[in-house]
Amino acid sequence: MNITMLEKGQDKKMNADSKILSGLNLVPGPTLVPEKIREIYSRQWPSPDLDPDFAQTYKRAASALGQLLGLKPNSCLTPEDPGQVVIMSGEGMVALWAAVKSMIRPGDRVLAIDNGIFGRGIGEMAASCGAEVEFLSADYSQAPDLPRLSELVESFQPTMVTAVHCETPTGLLNPLGEIAVALRANGWKGIFCVDAVASIGATPVKVEEWEIDICLGGSQKVLSCPPDTSFLYVSQRAWKAAQRCGYQGYDALLPFHKAALTGYFPYTHNWAGVEALATAAETILAQGIEHSYERHAECSRITVEIALELGLDLYPEEALSSPTVTALRVPEDADWDTLNRILIQRGVHFGGSYGHLAGKVFRIGHMGSQADVRLVKKAMDELGEALLDLSDCAGEEP
Amino acid sequence: MNITMLEKGQDKKMNADSKILSGLNLVPGPTLVPEKIREIYSRQWPSPDLDPDFAQTYKRAASALGQLLGLKPNSCLTPEDPGQVVIMSGEGMVALWAAVKSMIRPGDRVLAIDNGIFGRGIGEMAASCGAEVEFLSADYSQAPDLPRLSELVESFQPTMVTAVHCETPTGLLNPLGEIAVALRANGWKGIFCVDAVASIGATPVKVEEWEIDICLGGSQKVLSCPPDTSFLYVSQRAWKAAQRCGYQGYDALLPFHKAALTGYFPYTHNWAGVEALATAAETILAQGIEHSYERHAECSRITVEIALELGLDLYPEEALSSPTVTALRVPEDADWDTLNRILIQRGVHFGGSYGHLAGKVFRIGHMGSQADVRLVKKAMDELGEALLDLSDCAGEEP
């Protein structure tokens, strides 16, 4: 999906939804789903339980997703591989619960890097499963203290350390490579679990080089598929942990250990959804993943540049601003609901934020189909106009 | 989808998948997805997290699904209603795990009606959650012993009794109304949990009259949607049980308690999937649900009649044969794999069975879009020819 198509109305099906077509859609996911992906869902699919071709689609998807994680083609499909990509039917949260519940037993120690709402949340999920959780907390606009991380891993000896690559609520991209080095500095051999739902495909995520054991991805961010599937990279060490836990449930990892190999899945899978993931990942690879990295970086650079010109403040430290989403502080004298109403009247769809940042931070999602320089520029121009409208409104008040 | 459309090739999109179009598809789900439903997925959908209209779609779907369960329109949407319909993102198994994990704590007693592979399976799932499970077992072709059920409920005093309405692996429809009466005969007030995934919409399921507390449904059976969503009816008693358990997870019920009311869902929902459920259920209601019951009953009657004429034996007792799926014994001198190969060569897609019934039972799925008299007759004619081919093959062997 690019702005030219939007402007010229070439995409007839999109015309059906005037709410979206009339607008500049830059919400931080679910992103706009390209015609090519939606067409997959318009097809009739056989039963994945009965048709052996489903396993081929699944393996194609797993291999392509693995390549987005820095793996070689077809190197993540069997229990003998250094790691496997598992695809689940359900929204990204199913993969996150899968990671926590399949890795952790009550009483296990978990160290959660807490410099964002999602990072905090993973720690709380682990606590709800009976884990003893330590938080390495930092200001949500800053990176975690890496020497402190090394110390904590050494002293606390956690079973698992959790991190979020892109904190979408705050537009912060954690320095994952540096975190990985700090973690393992003293020879720690535990499970490193990373939520990379909003970064995979837009910026390097190197699961082998960074010794990531569990790496979560979602369909509806950079891949621009509907929010119906999610996936996880699972290392050999993580499979061993899953075997130790023996967790059973819809979100259990273990039933997927031999799934790609045998074609036997724990439930009726979503064939269209898996084909969509395969197609989306293959499209990124065909265009060159470096091209995707550059496109996202450029959209981020332009968004930040224009925002600063408009006198707005970035929420995260500038060096940590994510290539997929830009989080800006709502100006002190402005009300987000009013600004958002003006933006929507102008056809611009951004996102607010959550928790204690609700009303204080707003977000521009430029990932996947929305990582389009012309779209971003046009939306930022509208933001400038909206801010003028807002100060006009303020002037009119008694 | 009806046979006329298949024959005339009016449905152009289906032509894309020659494997399906060339055949008579009567697998016991996922069923063929009508054009009207697939079109929904070809549309662009806004973010359900940000757009308040999503809650309207969700409520429309819940209300329509509730009506398939015998409820009045819009009577299952708030915590004050006698029960609510909850829609989850994920295949039917997510609803089943949701029911078991949200109702049961370790040590709780569960009585599982075990006259089928799925009925047994639910008991085993409860055991995996630490429940003390008693099985009321019966031959898989027979109904459970109802006086024994009343006695067991009285003596065992389970927290939950589980039953499967339609046992798809064996084509058996349990007498749910009679089971409900037997259960409550001595004033038992526990949780009655029913898996009605393969029956809702095809035959009456009366959650209020039968005092069902949890009733599971899926998208890919009678509703003929893709296998991406599932739903549960949850009674006031079941909500109380969920509050007592406090279970947290992707499949947790509790976060849905006020979801339809507040519009706040525990994850990014699948808007297309929920709209598909709404449309499918509304279509059944618009045509008259009695019409759907009659159509399924007629397809069942014709299938059984022709099967008996062909000299085949029904697997379940004839009075219990399901309106949605007919399970037949593979003739003693025949090999299912060979018969299935001949059927596929003739373009006919039936299903085999599972577990100890694999190779011994095969199944004809005539539910939802496949509950079409002409389709069923044509497929049964082909089955007759295939059986002749099979005996010819046998004659040729040395």
Short mmCIF file of C-alpha atoms in Angstrom, two decimals, chain B:
data_model
loop_
_atom_site.label_atom_id
_atom_site.label_comp_id
_atom_site.label_asym_id
_atom_site.label_seq_id
_atom_site.Cartn_x
_atom_site.Cartn_y
_atom_site.Cartn_z
CA MET B 1 -22.23 -22.39 -1.36
CA ASN B 2 -24.47 -24.82 -3.16
CA ILE B 3 -23.89 -27.50 -5.70
CA THR B 4 -25.39 -25.47 -8.53
CA MET B 5 -22.78 -22.78 -8.03
CA LEU B 6 -20.08 -25.41 -7.94
CA GLU B 7 -21.30 -26.98 -11.16
CA LYS B 8 -21.77 -23.79 -13.09
CA GLY B 9 -18.56 -22.26 -11.83
CA GLN B 10 -20.34 -19.02 -11.03
CA ASP B 11 -18.09 -18.45 -8.08
CA LYS B 12 -15.03 -17.17 -9.88
CA LYS B 13 -12.81 -16.90 -6.83
CA MET B 14 -13.34 -20.57 -6.09
CA ASN B 15 -11.95 -21.38 -9.50
CA ALA B 16 -8.64 -20.21 -8.12
CA ASP B 17 -8.45 -23.29 -5.99
CA SER B 18 -8.93 -26.09 -8.44
CA LYS B 19 -8.27 -28.69 -5.78
CA ILE B 20 -11.46 -27.75 -3.99
CA LEU B 21 -13.55 -26.69 -6.94
CA SER B 22 -12.95 -29.94 -8.76
CA GLY B 23 -14.28 -31.85 -5.82
CA LEU B 24 -17.30 -32.58 -3.72
CA ASN B 25 -16.11 -31.26 -0.40
CA LEU B 26 -17.74 -33.01 2.55
CA VAL B 27 -14.99 -32.97 5.16
CA PRO B 28 -16.33 -32.55 8.70
CA GLY B 29 -14.96 -29.00 8.95
CA PRO B 30 -13.47 -26.60 8.28
CA THR B 31 -16.38 -26.32 5.89
CA LEU B 32 -16.34 -24.42 2.59
CA VAL B 33 -16.47 -20.68 3.23
CA PRO B 34 -19.14 -18.89 1.18
CA GLU B 35 -18.16 -15.96 -1.03
CA LYS B 36 -20.16 -13.59 1.21
CA ILE B 37 -17.92 -14.44 4.16
CA ARG B 38 -14.65 -14.41 2.23
CA GLU B 39 -15.51 -10.96 0.89
CA ILE B 40 -15.48 -9.66 4.48
CA TYR B 41 -11.82 -10.65 4.78
CA SER B 42 -10.95 -8.92 1.53
CA ARG B 43 -11.91 -5.55 3.06
CA GLN B 44 -9.63 -3.15 4.87
CA TRP B 45 -10.51 -2.98 8.59
CA PRO B 46 -9.56 -0.20 11.02
CA SER B 47 -7.76 -0.85 14.30
CA PRO B 48 -10.22 -2.48 16.71
CA ASP B 49 -8.16 -1.00 19.55
CA LEU B 50 -8.80 2.57 18.44
CA ASP B 51 -12.11 2.53 16.59
CA PRO B 52 -15.17 2.41 18.87
CA ASP B 53 -17.22 0.81 16.09
CA PHE B 54 -15.49 -2.50 16.76
CA ALA B 55 -17.48 -2.95 19.97
CA GLN B 56 -20.66 -2.58 17.89
CA THR B 57 -19.57 -5.38 15.56
CA TYR B 58 -18.67 -7.52 18.56
CA LYS B 59 -22.08 -6.95 20.14
CA ARG B 60 -23.87 -7.69 16.86
CA ALA B 61 -21.97 -10.97 16.61
CA ALA B 62 -22.56 -11.89 20.26
CA SER B 63 -26.26 -11.14 19.98
CA ALA B 64 -26.68 -13.19 16.80
CA LEU B 65 -24.70 -16.11 18.22
CA GLY B 66 -26.78 -15.88 21.39
CA GLN B 67 -29.91 -16.27 19.30
CA LEU B 68 -28.51 -19.51 17.88
CA LEU B 69 -28.37 -20.63 21.53
CA GLY B 70 -32.03 -19.80 22.09
CA LEU B 71 -31.51 -16.35 23.64
CA LYS B 72 -33.42 -13.18 22.85
CA PRO B 73 -31.63 -10.49 20.78
CA ASN B 74 -29.18 -8.32 22.73
CA SER B 75 -29.74 -10.26 25.94
CA CYS B 76 -26.16 -11.55 26.38
CA LEU B 77 -23.96 -8.46 26.24
CA THR B 78 -23.47 -7.09 29.75
CA PRO B 79 -22.43 -8.42 33.17
CA GLU B 80 -26.04 -7.95 34.29
CA ASP B 81 -27.42 -10.31 31.65
CA PRO B 82 -28.17 -13.93 32.70
CA GLY B 83 -25.28 -14.95 30.48
CA GLN B 84 -22.94 -13.44 27.91
CA VAL B 85 -21.46 -14.59 24.63
CA VAL B 86 -17.68 -14.10 24.56
CA ILE B 87 -15.80 -14.17 21.26
CA MET B 88 -12.12 -15.09 21.23
CA SER B 89 -9.41 -14.80 18.58
CA GLY B 90 -8.13 -18.30 17.92
CA GLU B 91 -9.33 -21.71 16.84
CA GLY B 92 -12.04 -23.64 18.75
CA MET B 93 -9.45 -25.16 21.09
CA VAL B 94 -8.88 -21.73 22.63
CA ALA B 95 -12.49 -21.70 23.84
CA LEU B 96 -12.18 -25.22 25.21
CA TRP B 97 -9.02 -24.37 27.16
CA ALA B 98 -10.70 -21.13 28.26
CA ALA B 99 -13.58 -23.11 29.72
CA VAL B 100 -11.43 -25.65 31.54
CA LYS B 101 -8.80 -23.25 32.90
CA SER B 102 -11.22 -20.49 33.87
CA MET B 103 -13.58 -22.85 35.74
CA ILE B 104 -11.23 -25.28 37.47
CA ARG B 105 -8.58 -25.01 40.14
CA PRO B 106 -6.24 -27.86 41.08
CA GLY B 107 -8.08 -30.36 43.26
CA ASP B 108 -11.53 -29.49 41.92
CA ARG B 109 -13.67 -32.44 40.88
CA VAL B 110 -14.71 -32.81 37.24
CA LEU B 111 -17.08 -35.41 35.84
CA ALA B 112 -16.46 -35.94 32.13
CA ILE B 113 -19.05 -37.69 29.99
CA ASP B 114 -16.84 -40.00 27.95
CA ASN B 115 -18.74 -41.51 25.07
CA GLY B 116 -16.47 -40.07 22.42
CA ILE B 117 -12.91 -39.02 21.69
CA PHE B 118 -13.57 -35.34 22.40
CA GLY B 119 -15.52 -36.06 25.58
CA ARG B 120 -12.60 -38.11 26.87
CA GLY B 121 -10.22 -35.35 25.77
CA ILE B 122 -11.94 -32.64 27.81
CA GLY B 123 -11.59 -34.80 30.92
CA GLU B 124 -7.90 -35.26 30.18
CA MET B 125 -7.47 -31.51 29.73
CA ALA B 126 -9.10 -30.95 33.13
CA ALA B 127 -6.76 -33.54 34.65
CA SER B 128 -3.77 -31.70 33.14
CA CYS B 129 -4.95 -28.65 35.11
CA GLY B 130 -4.85 -30.63 38.35
CA ALA B 131 -8.54 -31.55 38.55
CA GLU B 132 -9.68 -34.84 40.07
CA VAL B 133 -11.48 -36.31 37.08
CA GLU B 134 -14.10 -39.03 37.02
CA PHE B 135 -15.19 -40.39 33.64
CA LEU B 136 -18.72 -41.58 32.93
CA SER B 137 -17.70 -43.88 30.11
CA ALA B 138 -19.89 -45.54 27.51
CA ASP B 139 -19.35 -47.26 24.21
CA TYR B 140 -18.55 -44.54 21.67
CA SER B 141 -21.59 -45.50 19.62
CA GLN B 142 -23.99 -45.16 22.56
CA ALA B 143 -25.48 -42.46 24.77
CA PRO B 144 -24.30 -42.23 28.37
CA ASP B 145 -26.24 -44.08 31.06
CA LEU B 146 -28.46 -41.30 32.40
CA PRO B 147 -29.54 -42.83 35.75
CA ARG B 148 -25.84 -43.55 36.39
CA LEU B 149 -25.10 -39.90 35.54
CA SER B 150 -27.59 -38.70 38.17
CA GLU B 151 -26.05 -41.05 40.73
CA LEU B 152 -22.49 -39.99 39.94
CA VAL B 153 -23.31 -36.30 40.18
CA GLU B 154 -24.95 -36.96 43.55
CA SER B 155 -22.08 -39.04 44.94
CA PHE B 156 -19.07 -37.28 43.35
CA GLN B 157 -20.42 -33.71 43.70
CA PRO B 158 -18.27 -32.34 40.87
CA THR B 159 -17.47 -28.67 40.44
CA MET B 160 -18.04 -29.18 36.73
CA VAL B 161 -19.64 -31.74 34.43
CA THR B 162 -18.47 -31.76 30.83
CA ALA B 163 -20.24 -33.06 27.73
CA VAL B 164 -19.78 -32.88 23.99
CA HIS B 165 -22.94 -32.29 21.99
CA CYS B 166 -21.75 -33.55 18.61
CA GLU B 167 -18.81 -35.94 18.77
CA THR B 168 -17.46 -35.21 15.29
CA PRO B 169 -14.95 -38.13 15.28
CA THR B 170 -17.86 -40.58 15.65
CA GLY B 171 -20.81 -38.62 14.22
CA LEU B 172 -22.73 -39.01 17.48
CA LEU B 173 -25.14 -36.37 18.77
CA ASN B 174 -25.55 -36.63 22.51
CA PRO B 175 -29.09 -36.20 23.91
CA LEU B 176 -28.15 -32.94 25.59
CA GLY B 177 -31.60 -32.06 26.91
CA GLU B 178 -31.87 -35.45 28.65
CA ILE B 179 -28.33 -35.19 29.98
CA ALA B 180 -29.20 -31.75 31.38
CA VAL B 181 -32.24 -33.12 33.21
CA ALA B 182 -30.33 -36.11 34.61
CA LEU B 183 -27.53 -33.85 35.86
CA ARG B 184 -29.74 -31.52 37.80
CA ALA B 185 -32.11 -34.29 39.02
CA ASN B 186 -30.91 -34.04 42.60
CA GLY B 187 -30.51 -30.28 42.75
CA TRP B 188 -26.83 -30.14 41.74
CA LYS B 189 -25.77 -26.49 41.19
CA GLY B 190 -22.34 -26.92 39.61
CA ILE B 191 -21.01 -25.85 36.22
CA PHE B 192 -22.38 -27.69 33.18
CA CYS B 193 -19.88 -27.22 30.35
CA VAL B 194 -20.85 -28.24 26.82
CA ASP B 195 -18.76 -28.38 23.67
CA ALA B 196 -21.31 -27.62 20.96
CA VAL B 197 -18.74 -26.60 18.34
CA ALA B 198 -20.16 -28.95 15.70
CA SER B 199 -23.86 -28.58 16.45
CA ILE B 200 -24.73 -24.91 17.10
CA GLY B 201 -26.96 -23.65 14.32
CA ALA B 202 -27.78 -27.11 12.98
CA THR B 203 -29.88 -28.44 15.85
CA PRO B 204 -31.37 -26.83 18.98
CA VAL B 205 -28.95 -25.88 21.75
CA LYS B 206 -30.96 -24.29 24.55
CA VAL B 207 -28.52 -22.85 27.04
CA GLU B 208 -31.10 -21.37 29.40
CA GLU B 209 -33.65 -24.19 29.34
CA TRP B 210 -30.90 -26.79 29.79
CA GLU B 211 -29.06 -24.71 32.42
CA ILE B 212 -25.80 -24.85 30.48
CA ASP B 213 -23.16 -22.65 32.11
CA ILE B 214 -20.46 -22.77 29.46
CA CYS B 215 -21.30 -23.56 25.86
CA LEU B 216 -18.53 -23.54 23.27
CA GLY B 217 -18.88 -22.81 19.59
CA GLY B 218 -16.51 -22.56 16.68
CA SER B 219 -16.41 -20.60 13.47
CA GLN B 220 -15.55 -23.33 10.98
CA LYS B 221 -18.40 -25.81 11.34
CA VAL B 222 -22.06 -24.86 10.81
CA LEU B 223 -21.21 -21.15 10.53
CA SER B 224 -18.83 -21.90 7.64
CA CYS B 225 -16.33 -19.20 8.54
CA PRO B 226 -12.54 -19.67 8.53
CA PRO B 227 -11.01 -21.35 11.63
CA ASP B 228 -9.85 -18.13 13.27
CA THR B 229 -12.39 -17.34 16.00
CA SER B 230 -14.38 -19.19 18.62
CA PHE B 231 -17.03 -18.27 21.14
CA LEU B 232 -18.49 -19.25 24.49
CA TYR B 233 -21.75 -18.68 26.25
CA VAL B 234 -20.94 -17.91 29.91
CA SER B 235 -23.71 -18.00 32.54
CA GLN B 236 -23.78 -15.92 35.73
CA ARG B 237 -22.76 -19.06 37.64
CA ALA B 238 -19.80 -19.51 35.28
CA TRP B 239 -18.70 -15.88 35.72
CA LYS B 240 -18.71 -16.45 39.48
CA ALA B 241 -16.57 -19.56 38.99
CA ALA B 242 -14.19 -17.57 36.78
CA GLN B 243 -13.88 -14.92 39.49
CA ARG B 244 -13.16 -17.63 42.07
CA CYS B 245 -10.42 -19.11 39.84
CA GLY B 246 -8.88 -15.77 38.83
CA TYR B 247 -7.14 -17.52 35.95
CA GLN B 248 -4.90 -15.34 33.78
CA GLY B 249 -3.78 -16.14 30.25
CA TYR B 250 -4.52 -15.63 26.58
CA ASP B 251 -7.54 -17.89 26.99
CA ALA B 252 -8.77 -16.33 30.24
CA LEU B 253 -12.50 -15.59 30.36
CA LEU B 254 -12.42 -12.94 33.05
CA PRO B 255 -10.98 -10.08 30.93
CA PHE B 256 -14.09 -10.43 28.75
CA HIS B 257 -16.54 -9.92 31.62
CA LYS B 258 -17.15 -6.26 30.79
CA ALA B 259 -15.58 -6.20 27.32
CA ALA B 260 -18.73 -5.75 25.23
CA LEU B 261 -19.90 -3.06 27.64
CA THR B 262 -16.68 -1.06 27.85
CA GLY B 263 -15.18 -1.84 24.44
CA TYR B 264 -11.93 -2.78 26.15
CA PHE B 265 -10.60 -6.16 25.01
CA PRO B 266 -7.55 -8.04 26.34
CA TYR B 267 -5.85 -8.04 22.94
CA THR B 268 -6.19 -6.67 19.43
CA HIS B 269 -9.22 -8.54 18.19
CA ASN B 270 -9.83 -9.91 14.69
CA TRP B 271 -12.42 -7.48 13.32
CA ALA B 272 -12.91 -9.35 10.05
CA GLY B 273 -13.34 -12.61 11.94
CA VAL B 274 -15.93 -11.14 14.30
CA GLU B 275 -17.82 -9.53 11.40
CA ALA B 276 -17.77 -12.92 9.66
CA LEU B 277 -19.33 -14.60 12.71
CA ALA B 278 -21.98 -11.88 12.89
CA THR B 279 -22.81 -12.19 9.21
CA ALA B 280 -22.91 -15.99 9.26
CA ALA B 281 -25.17 -16.13 12.32
CA GLU B 282 -27.42 -13.35 11.01
CA THR B 283 -27.75 -15.21 7.70
CA ILE B 284 -28.97 -18.34 9.49
CA LEU B 285 -31.40 -16.26 11.55
CA ALA B 286 -32.69 -14.38 8.50
CA GLN B 287 -33.45 -17.64 6.71
CA GLY B 288 -35.07 -18.95 9.89
CA ILE B 289 -33.17 -21.19 12.25
CA GLU B 290 -35.84 -23.89 11.90
CA HIS B 291 -35.01 -23.97 8.21
CA SER B 292 -31.38 -24.67 9.09
CA TYR B 293 -32.41 -27.45 11.49
CA GLU B 294 -34.58 -29.03 8.77
CA ARG B 295 -31.90 -28.76 6.11
CA HIS B 296 -29.32 -30.45 8.33
CA ALA B 297 -31.78 -33.15 9.39
CA GLU B 298 -32.65 -33.87 5.77
CA CYS B 299 -29.01 -34.12 4.70
CA SER B 300 -28.38 -36.49 7.58
CA ARG B 301 -31.43 -38.60 6.74
CA ILE B 302 -30.44 -38.90 3.07
CA THR B 303 -26.83 -39.73 3.88
CA VAL B 304 -27.80 -42.43 6.35
CA GLU B 305 -30.44 -43.85 4.01
CA ILE B 306 -28.08 -44.15 1.04
CA ALA B 307 -25.28 -45.49 3.24
CA LEU B 308 -27.53 -48.27 4.54
CA GLU B 309 -28.68 -49.04 0.99
CA LEU B 310 -25.01 -49.39 0.04
CA GLY B 311 -24.68 -52.01 2.76
CA LEU B 312 -22.60 -49.78 5.03
CA ASP B 313 -22.99 -49.66 8.81
CA LEU B 314 -23.46 -46.49 10.78
CA TYR B 315 -20.92 -46.10 13.56
CA PRO B 316 -23.26 -44.59 16.16
CA GLU B 317 -26.65 -45.94 17.09
CA GLU B 318 -28.93 -44.65 14.32
CA ALA B 319 -31.07 -42.50 16.63
CA LEU B 320 -27.90 -40.67 17.74
CA SER B 321 -26.50 -40.00 14.26
CA SER B 322 -25.62 -36.31 14.09
CA PRO B 323 -27.38 -33.91 11.71
CA THR B 324 -23.97 -32.40 10.91
CA VAL B 325 -21.75 -35.42 10.28
CA THR B 326 -22.37 -39.07 9.43
CA ALA B 327 -19.80 -41.60 10.63
CA LEU B 328 -19.72 -44.94 8.82
CA ARG B 329 -17.76 -48.07 9.54
CA VAL B 330 -15.15 -48.91 6.92
CA PRO B 331 -16.34 -52.29 5.50
CA GLU B 332 -14.47 -55.15 7.16
CA ASP B 333 -12.81 -56.35 3.97
CA ALA B 334 -11.86 -52.84 2.85
CA ASP B 335 -8.87 -50.61 3.50
CA TRP B 336 -9.72 -46.97 4.26
CA ASP B 337 -6.60 -45.55 2.64
CA THR B 338 -7.42 -47.34 -0.60
CA LEU B 339 -11.08 -46.33 -0.48
CA ASN B 340 -10.10 -42.75 0.31
CA ARG B 341 -7.68 -42.70 -2.62
CA ILE B 342 -10.44 -43.86 -4.96
CA LEU B 343 -12.81 -41.25 -3.51
CA ILE B 344 -10.25 -38.48 -4.01
CA GLN B 345 -9.68 -39.65 -7.60
CA ARG B 346 -13.43 -39.25 -8.01
CA GLY B 347 -13.16 -35.76 -6.52
CA VAL B 348 -14.87 -36.65 -3.26
CA HIS B 349 -13.42 -35.38 0.01
CA PHE B 350 -14.62 -37.11 3.18
CA GLY B 351 -12.77 -37.40 6.48
CA GLY B 352 -11.22 -40.37 8.25
CA SER B 353 -11.29 -40.62 12.04
CA TYR B 354 -8.85 -40.42 14.95
CA GLY B 355 -7.19 -42.52 17.61
CA HIS B 356 -8.38 -46.12 17.84
CA LEU B 357 -11.00 -45.39 15.17
CA ALA B 358 -8.45 -44.38 12.53
CA GLY B 359 -8.91 -46.65 9.52
CA LYS B 360 -12.12 -48.08 10.98
CA VAL B 361 -14.48 -45.14 10.62
CA PHE B 362 -14.93 -42.52 7.91
CA ARG B 363 -17.03 -39.41 8.01
CA ILE B 364 -19.21 -37.30 5.77
CA GLY B 365 -19.52 -33.69 6.90
CA HIS B 366 -22.84 -32.16 5.86
CA MET B 367 -22.90 -29.01 7.94
CA GLY B 368 -23.23 -25.33 7.17
CA SER B 369 -22.40 -24.59 3.53
CA GLN B 370 -22.12 -28.35 2.95
CA ALA B 371 -25.63 -29.14 4.22
CA ASP B 372 -26.87 -29.24 0.65
CA VAL B 373 -29.09 -32.11 -0.45
CA ARG B 374 -27.83 -32.19 -4.04
CA LEU B 375 -24.19 -32.08 -2.93
CA VAL B 376 -24.78 -34.89 -0.45
CA LYS B 377 -26.67 -37.06 -2.95
CA LYS B 378 -24.00 -36.61 -5.58
CA ALA B 379 -21.22 -37.48 -3.13
CA MET B 380 -23.10 -40.57 -1.92
CA ASP B 381 -23.55 -41.71 -5.53
CA GLU B 382 -19.79 -41.37 -5.94
CA LEU B 383 -19.29 -43.36 -2.75
CA GLY B 384 -21.38 -46.17 -4.25
CA GLU B 385 -19.22 -46.14 -7.38
CA ALA B 386 -16.05 -46.02 -5.30
CA LEU B 387 -17.13 -49.10 -3.34
CA LEU B 388 -17.66 -50.94 -6.65
CA ASP B 389 -14.20 -49.80 -7.82
CA LEU B 390 -12.81 -51.05 -4.53
CA SER B 391 -14.29 -54.52 -4.91
CA ASP B 392 -12.99 -54.57 -8.51
CA CYS B 393 -9.51 -53.74 -7.17
CA ALA B 394 -9.82 -56.50 -4.59
CA GLY B 395 -10.85 -58.94 -7.33
CA GLU B 396 -7.70 -58.09 -9.27
CA GLU B 397 -5.39 -58.90 -6.39
CA PRO B 398 -3.60 -62.27 -6.49
#
